[in-house]
PDB file of C-alpha atoms in Angstrom:
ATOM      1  CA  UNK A   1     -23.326  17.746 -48.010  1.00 63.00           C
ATOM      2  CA  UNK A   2     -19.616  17.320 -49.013  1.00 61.00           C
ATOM      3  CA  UNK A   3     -18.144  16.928 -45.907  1.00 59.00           C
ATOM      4  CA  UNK A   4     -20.784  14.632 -45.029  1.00 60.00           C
ATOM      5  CA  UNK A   5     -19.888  12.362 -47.966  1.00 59.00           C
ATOM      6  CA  UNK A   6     -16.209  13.164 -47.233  1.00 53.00           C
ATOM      7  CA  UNK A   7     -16.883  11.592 -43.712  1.00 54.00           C
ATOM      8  CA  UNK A   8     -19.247   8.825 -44.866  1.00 56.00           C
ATOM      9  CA  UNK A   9     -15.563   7.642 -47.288  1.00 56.00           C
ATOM     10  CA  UNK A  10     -12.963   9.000 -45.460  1.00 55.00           C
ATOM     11  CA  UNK A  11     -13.989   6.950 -42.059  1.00 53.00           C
ATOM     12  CA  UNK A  12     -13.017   4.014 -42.971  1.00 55.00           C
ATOM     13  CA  UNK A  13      -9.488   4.785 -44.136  1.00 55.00           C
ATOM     14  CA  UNK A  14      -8.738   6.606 -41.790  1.00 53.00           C
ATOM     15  CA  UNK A  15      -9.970   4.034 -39.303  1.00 53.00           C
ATOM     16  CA  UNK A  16      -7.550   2.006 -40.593  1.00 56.00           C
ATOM     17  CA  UNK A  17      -4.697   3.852 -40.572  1.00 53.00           C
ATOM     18  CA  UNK A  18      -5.322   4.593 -36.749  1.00 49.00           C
ATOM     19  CA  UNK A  19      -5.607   1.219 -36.306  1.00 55.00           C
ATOM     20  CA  UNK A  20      -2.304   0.274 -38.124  1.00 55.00           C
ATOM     21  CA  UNK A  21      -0.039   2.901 -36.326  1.00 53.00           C
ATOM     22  CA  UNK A  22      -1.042   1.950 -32.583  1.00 57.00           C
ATOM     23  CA  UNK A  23      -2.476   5.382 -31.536  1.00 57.00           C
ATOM     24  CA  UNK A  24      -5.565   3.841 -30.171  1.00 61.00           C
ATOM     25  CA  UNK A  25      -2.674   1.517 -27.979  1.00 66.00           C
ATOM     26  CA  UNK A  26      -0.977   4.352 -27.085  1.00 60.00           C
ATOM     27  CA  UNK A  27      -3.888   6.359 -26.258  1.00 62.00           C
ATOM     28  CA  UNK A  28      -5.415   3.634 -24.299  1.00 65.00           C
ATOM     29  CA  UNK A  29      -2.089   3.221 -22.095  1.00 64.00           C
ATOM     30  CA  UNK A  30      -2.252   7.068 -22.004  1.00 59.00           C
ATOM     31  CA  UNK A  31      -5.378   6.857 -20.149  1.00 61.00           C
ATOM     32  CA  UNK A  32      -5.024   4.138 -18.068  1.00 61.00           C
ATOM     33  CA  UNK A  33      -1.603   5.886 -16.690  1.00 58.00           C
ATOM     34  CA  UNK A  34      -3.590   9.325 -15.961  1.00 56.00           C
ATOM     35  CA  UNK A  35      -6.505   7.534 -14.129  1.00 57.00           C
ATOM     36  CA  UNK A  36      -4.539   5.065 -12.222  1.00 58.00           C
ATOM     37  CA  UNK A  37      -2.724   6.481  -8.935  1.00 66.00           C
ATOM     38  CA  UNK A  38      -0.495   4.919  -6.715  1.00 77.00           C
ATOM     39  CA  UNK A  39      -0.874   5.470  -3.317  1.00 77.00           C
ATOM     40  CA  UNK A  40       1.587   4.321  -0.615  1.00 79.00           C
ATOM     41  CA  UNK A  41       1.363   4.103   3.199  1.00 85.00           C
ATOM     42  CA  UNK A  42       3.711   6.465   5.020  1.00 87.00           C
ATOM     43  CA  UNK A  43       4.300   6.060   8.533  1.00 91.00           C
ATOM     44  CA  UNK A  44       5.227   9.501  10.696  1.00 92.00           C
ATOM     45  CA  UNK A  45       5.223  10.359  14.144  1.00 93.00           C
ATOM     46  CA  UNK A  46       3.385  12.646  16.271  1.00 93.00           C
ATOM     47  CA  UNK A  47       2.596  12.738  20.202  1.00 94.00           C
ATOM     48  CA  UNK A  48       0.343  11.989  22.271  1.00 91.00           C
ATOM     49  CA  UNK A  49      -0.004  12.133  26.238  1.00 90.00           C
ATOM     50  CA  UNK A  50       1.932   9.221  27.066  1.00 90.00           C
ATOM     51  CA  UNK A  51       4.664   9.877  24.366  1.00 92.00           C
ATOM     52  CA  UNK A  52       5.125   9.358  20.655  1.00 93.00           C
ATOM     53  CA  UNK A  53       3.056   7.459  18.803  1.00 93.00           C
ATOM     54  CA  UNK A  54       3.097   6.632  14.771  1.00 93.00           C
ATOM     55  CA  UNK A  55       0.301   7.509  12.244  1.00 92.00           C
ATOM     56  CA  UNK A  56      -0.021   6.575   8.843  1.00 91.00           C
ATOM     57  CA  UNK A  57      -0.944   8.662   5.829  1.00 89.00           C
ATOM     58  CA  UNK A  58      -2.339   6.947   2.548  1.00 85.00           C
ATOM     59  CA  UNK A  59       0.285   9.519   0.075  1.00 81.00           C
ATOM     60  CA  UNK A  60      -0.123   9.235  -3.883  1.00 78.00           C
ATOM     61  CA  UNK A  61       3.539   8.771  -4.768  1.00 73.00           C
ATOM     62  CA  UNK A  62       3.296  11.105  -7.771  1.00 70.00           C
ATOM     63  CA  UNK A  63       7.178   9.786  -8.923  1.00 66.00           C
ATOM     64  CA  UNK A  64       8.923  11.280  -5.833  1.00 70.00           C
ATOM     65  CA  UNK A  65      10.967   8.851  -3.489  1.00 81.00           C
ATOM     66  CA  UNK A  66       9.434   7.573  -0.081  1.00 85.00           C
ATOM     67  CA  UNK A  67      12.134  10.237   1.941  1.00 89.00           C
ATOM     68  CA  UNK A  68      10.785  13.656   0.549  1.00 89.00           C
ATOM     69  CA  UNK A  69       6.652  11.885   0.550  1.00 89.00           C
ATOM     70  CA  UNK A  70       7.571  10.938   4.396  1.00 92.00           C
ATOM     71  CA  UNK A  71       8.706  14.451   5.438  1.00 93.00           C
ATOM     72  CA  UNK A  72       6.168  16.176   3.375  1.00 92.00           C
ATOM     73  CA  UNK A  73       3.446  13.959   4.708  1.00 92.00           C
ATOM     74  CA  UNK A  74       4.869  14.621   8.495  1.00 94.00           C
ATOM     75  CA  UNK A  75       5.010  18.716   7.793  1.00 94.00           C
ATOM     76  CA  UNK A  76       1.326  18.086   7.015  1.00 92.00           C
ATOM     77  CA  UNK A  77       0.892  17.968  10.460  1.00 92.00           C
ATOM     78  CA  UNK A  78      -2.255  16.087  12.571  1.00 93.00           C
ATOM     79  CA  UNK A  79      -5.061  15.282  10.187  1.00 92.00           C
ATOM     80  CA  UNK A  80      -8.333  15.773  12.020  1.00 92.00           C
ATOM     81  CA  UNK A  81      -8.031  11.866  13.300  1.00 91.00           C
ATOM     82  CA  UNK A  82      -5.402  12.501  14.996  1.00 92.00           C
ATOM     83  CA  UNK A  83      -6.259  15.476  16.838  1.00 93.00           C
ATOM     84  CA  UNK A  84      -9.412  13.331  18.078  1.00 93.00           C
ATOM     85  CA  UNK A  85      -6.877  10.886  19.216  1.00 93.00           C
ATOM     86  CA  UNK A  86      -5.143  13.749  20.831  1.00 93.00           C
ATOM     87  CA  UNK A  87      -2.221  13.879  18.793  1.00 94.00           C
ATOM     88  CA  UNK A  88       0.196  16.936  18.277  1.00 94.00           C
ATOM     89  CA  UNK A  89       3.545  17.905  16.628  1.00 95.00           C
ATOM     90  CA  UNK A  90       5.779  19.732  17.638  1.00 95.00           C
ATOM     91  CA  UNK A  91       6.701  21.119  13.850  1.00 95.00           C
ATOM     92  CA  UNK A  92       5.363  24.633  13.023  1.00 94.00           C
ATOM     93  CA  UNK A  93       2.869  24.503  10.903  1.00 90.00           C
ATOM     94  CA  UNK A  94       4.451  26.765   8.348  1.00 92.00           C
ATOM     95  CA  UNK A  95       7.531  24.983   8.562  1.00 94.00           C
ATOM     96  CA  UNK A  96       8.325  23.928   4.577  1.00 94.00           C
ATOM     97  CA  UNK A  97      10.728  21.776   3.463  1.00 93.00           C
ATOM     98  CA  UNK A  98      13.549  23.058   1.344  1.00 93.00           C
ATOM     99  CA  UNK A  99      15.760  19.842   0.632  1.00 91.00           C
ATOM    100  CA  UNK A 100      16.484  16.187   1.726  1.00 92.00           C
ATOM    101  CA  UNK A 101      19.175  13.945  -0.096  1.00 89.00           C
ATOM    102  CA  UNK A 102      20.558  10.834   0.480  1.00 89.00           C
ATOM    103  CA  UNK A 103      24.327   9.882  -0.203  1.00 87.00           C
ATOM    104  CA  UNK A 104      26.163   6.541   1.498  1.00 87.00           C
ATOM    105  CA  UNK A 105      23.620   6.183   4.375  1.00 88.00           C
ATOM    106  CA  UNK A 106      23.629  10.092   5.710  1.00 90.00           C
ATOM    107  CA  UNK A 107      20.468  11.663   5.131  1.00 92.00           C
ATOM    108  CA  UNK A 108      20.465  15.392   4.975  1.00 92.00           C
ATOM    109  CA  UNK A 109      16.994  17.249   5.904  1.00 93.00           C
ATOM    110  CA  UNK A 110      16.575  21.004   5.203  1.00 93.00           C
ATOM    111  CA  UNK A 111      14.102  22.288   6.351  1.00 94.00           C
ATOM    112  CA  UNK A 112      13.006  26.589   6.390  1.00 93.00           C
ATOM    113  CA  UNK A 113      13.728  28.138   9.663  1.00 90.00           C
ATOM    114  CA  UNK A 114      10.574  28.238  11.259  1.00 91.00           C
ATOM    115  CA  UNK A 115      11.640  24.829  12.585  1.00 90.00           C
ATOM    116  CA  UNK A 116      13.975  26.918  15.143  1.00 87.00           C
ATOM    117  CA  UNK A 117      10.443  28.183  16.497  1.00 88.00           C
ATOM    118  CA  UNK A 118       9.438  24.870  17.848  1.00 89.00           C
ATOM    119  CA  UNK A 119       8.191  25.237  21.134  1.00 89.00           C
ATOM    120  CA  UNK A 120      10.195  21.786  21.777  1.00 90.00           C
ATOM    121  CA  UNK A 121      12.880  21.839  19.420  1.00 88.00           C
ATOM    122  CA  UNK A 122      14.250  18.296  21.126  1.00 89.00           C
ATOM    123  CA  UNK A 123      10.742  16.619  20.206  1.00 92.00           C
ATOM    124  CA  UNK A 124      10.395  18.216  16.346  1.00 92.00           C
ATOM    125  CA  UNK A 125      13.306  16.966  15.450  1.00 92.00           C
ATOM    126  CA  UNK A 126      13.092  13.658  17.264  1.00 93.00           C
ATOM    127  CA  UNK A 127       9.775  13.375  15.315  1.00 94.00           C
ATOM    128  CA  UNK A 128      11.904  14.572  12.095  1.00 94.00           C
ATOM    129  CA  UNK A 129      14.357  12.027  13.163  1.00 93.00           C
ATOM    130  CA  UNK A 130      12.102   8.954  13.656  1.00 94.00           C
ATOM    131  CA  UNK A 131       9.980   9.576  10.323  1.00 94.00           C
ATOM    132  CA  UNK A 132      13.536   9.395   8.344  1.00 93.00           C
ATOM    133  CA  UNK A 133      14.309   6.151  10.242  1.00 93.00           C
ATOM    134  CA  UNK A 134      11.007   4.538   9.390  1.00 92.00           C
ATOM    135  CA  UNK A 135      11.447   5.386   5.229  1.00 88.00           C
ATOM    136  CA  UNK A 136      14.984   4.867   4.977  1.00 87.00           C
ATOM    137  CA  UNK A 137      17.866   3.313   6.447  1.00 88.00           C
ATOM    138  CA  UNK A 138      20.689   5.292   7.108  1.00 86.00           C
ATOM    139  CA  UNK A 139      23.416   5.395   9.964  1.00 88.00           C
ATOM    140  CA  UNK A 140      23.416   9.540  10.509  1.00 90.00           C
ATOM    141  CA  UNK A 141      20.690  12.313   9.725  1.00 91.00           C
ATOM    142  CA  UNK A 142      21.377  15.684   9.776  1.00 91.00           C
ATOM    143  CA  UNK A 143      18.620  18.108   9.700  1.00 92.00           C
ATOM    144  CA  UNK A 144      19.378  21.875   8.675  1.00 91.00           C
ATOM    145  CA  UNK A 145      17.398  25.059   9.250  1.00 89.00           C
ATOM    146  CA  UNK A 146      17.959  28.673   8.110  1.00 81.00           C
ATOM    147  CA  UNK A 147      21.576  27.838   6.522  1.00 81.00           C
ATOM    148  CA  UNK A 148      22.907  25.704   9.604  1.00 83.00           C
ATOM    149  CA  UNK A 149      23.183  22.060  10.647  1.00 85.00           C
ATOM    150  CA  UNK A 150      21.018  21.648  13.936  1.00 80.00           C
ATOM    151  CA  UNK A 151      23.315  19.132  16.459  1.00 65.00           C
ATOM    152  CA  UNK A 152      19.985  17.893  17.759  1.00 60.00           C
ATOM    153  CA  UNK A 153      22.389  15.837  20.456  1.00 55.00           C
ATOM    154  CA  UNK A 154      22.801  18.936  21.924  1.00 46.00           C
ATOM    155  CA  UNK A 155      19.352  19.987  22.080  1.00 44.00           C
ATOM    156  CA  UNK A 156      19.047  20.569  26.033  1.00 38.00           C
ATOM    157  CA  UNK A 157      15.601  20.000  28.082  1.00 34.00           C
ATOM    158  CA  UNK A 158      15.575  24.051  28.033  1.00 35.00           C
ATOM    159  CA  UNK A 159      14.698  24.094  24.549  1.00 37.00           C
ATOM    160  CA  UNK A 160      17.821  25.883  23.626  1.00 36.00           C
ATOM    161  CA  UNK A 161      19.766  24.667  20.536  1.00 41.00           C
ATOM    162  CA  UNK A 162      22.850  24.742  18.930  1.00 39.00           C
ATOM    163  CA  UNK A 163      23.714  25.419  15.313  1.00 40.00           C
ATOM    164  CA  UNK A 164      26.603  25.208  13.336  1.00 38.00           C
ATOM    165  CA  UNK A 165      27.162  27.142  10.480  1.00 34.00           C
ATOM    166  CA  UNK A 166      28.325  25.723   6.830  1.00 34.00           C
TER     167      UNK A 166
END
């Protein structure tokens, strides 16, 4: 019975002094921030039969800039509309990625070295290449694997590659 005629007094005070300090506000905002999610289109590229073709993922940004949602939406691979398109990648599918920074137009891209396992290096990392292009602009990408920069220019049509190491 006390509490209950604690409560029945107390309510309205401290009612009021909710009221006065903004904590509804705040908790309001709170609320509206957790619930609302911002989603952004991401363009990558995959293959198909006659060559590469560009998909689009809807990504929640989640407070992470459009390079790292890009790559992490491309390592995602073919979504199950794609594949009924016919559309690969060449990307492992356990490929992660470890890094990517931009400084003065020259993206660097790390990626783990499962990427050397492509069965087409020359096409992963045009596909890498292509999906940095279409979030960013920048004059020179390098992408790195396992510790070394991959010179995808010298990526022959043998699927061979060559590596430099930093």
């Amino acid at each position: 019975i006390y509490a209950g005629i604690l409560a029945y007094f107390a309510y309205p005070k401290a009612s009021e002094n909710i009221k006065s300090l903004g904590i509804k506000e705040h908790f309001e905002q709170y609320i509206r921030e957790r619930t609302t999610k911002e989603y952004e289109t991401i363009p990558i590229f995959l293959y198909s039969i006659n060559g590469q073709v560009k998909a689009e993922r809807e990504i929640e940004i989640q407070s992470r800039d459009m390079l790292h949602l890009s790559l992490e939406a491309l390592l995602t691979g073919p979504d199950e509309g794609d594949l009924q398109k016919g559309f690969i990648s060449y990307i492992p599918k356990n490929t992660e990625l470890v890094g990517v920074s931009e400084a003065g137009g020259t993206v660097f891209a790390e990626f783990s070295k499962e990427i050397i396992d492509s069965r087409n290096p020359a096409l992963a990392y045009n596909q890498i290449e292509n999906t940095i292009r279409a979030s960013v602009t920048c004059k020179d990408i390098y992408i790195i694997a396992d510790g070394s920069i991959i010179n995808t220019n010298s990526v022959s049509r043998k699927n061979s590659l060559f590596v430099v190491r930093i």
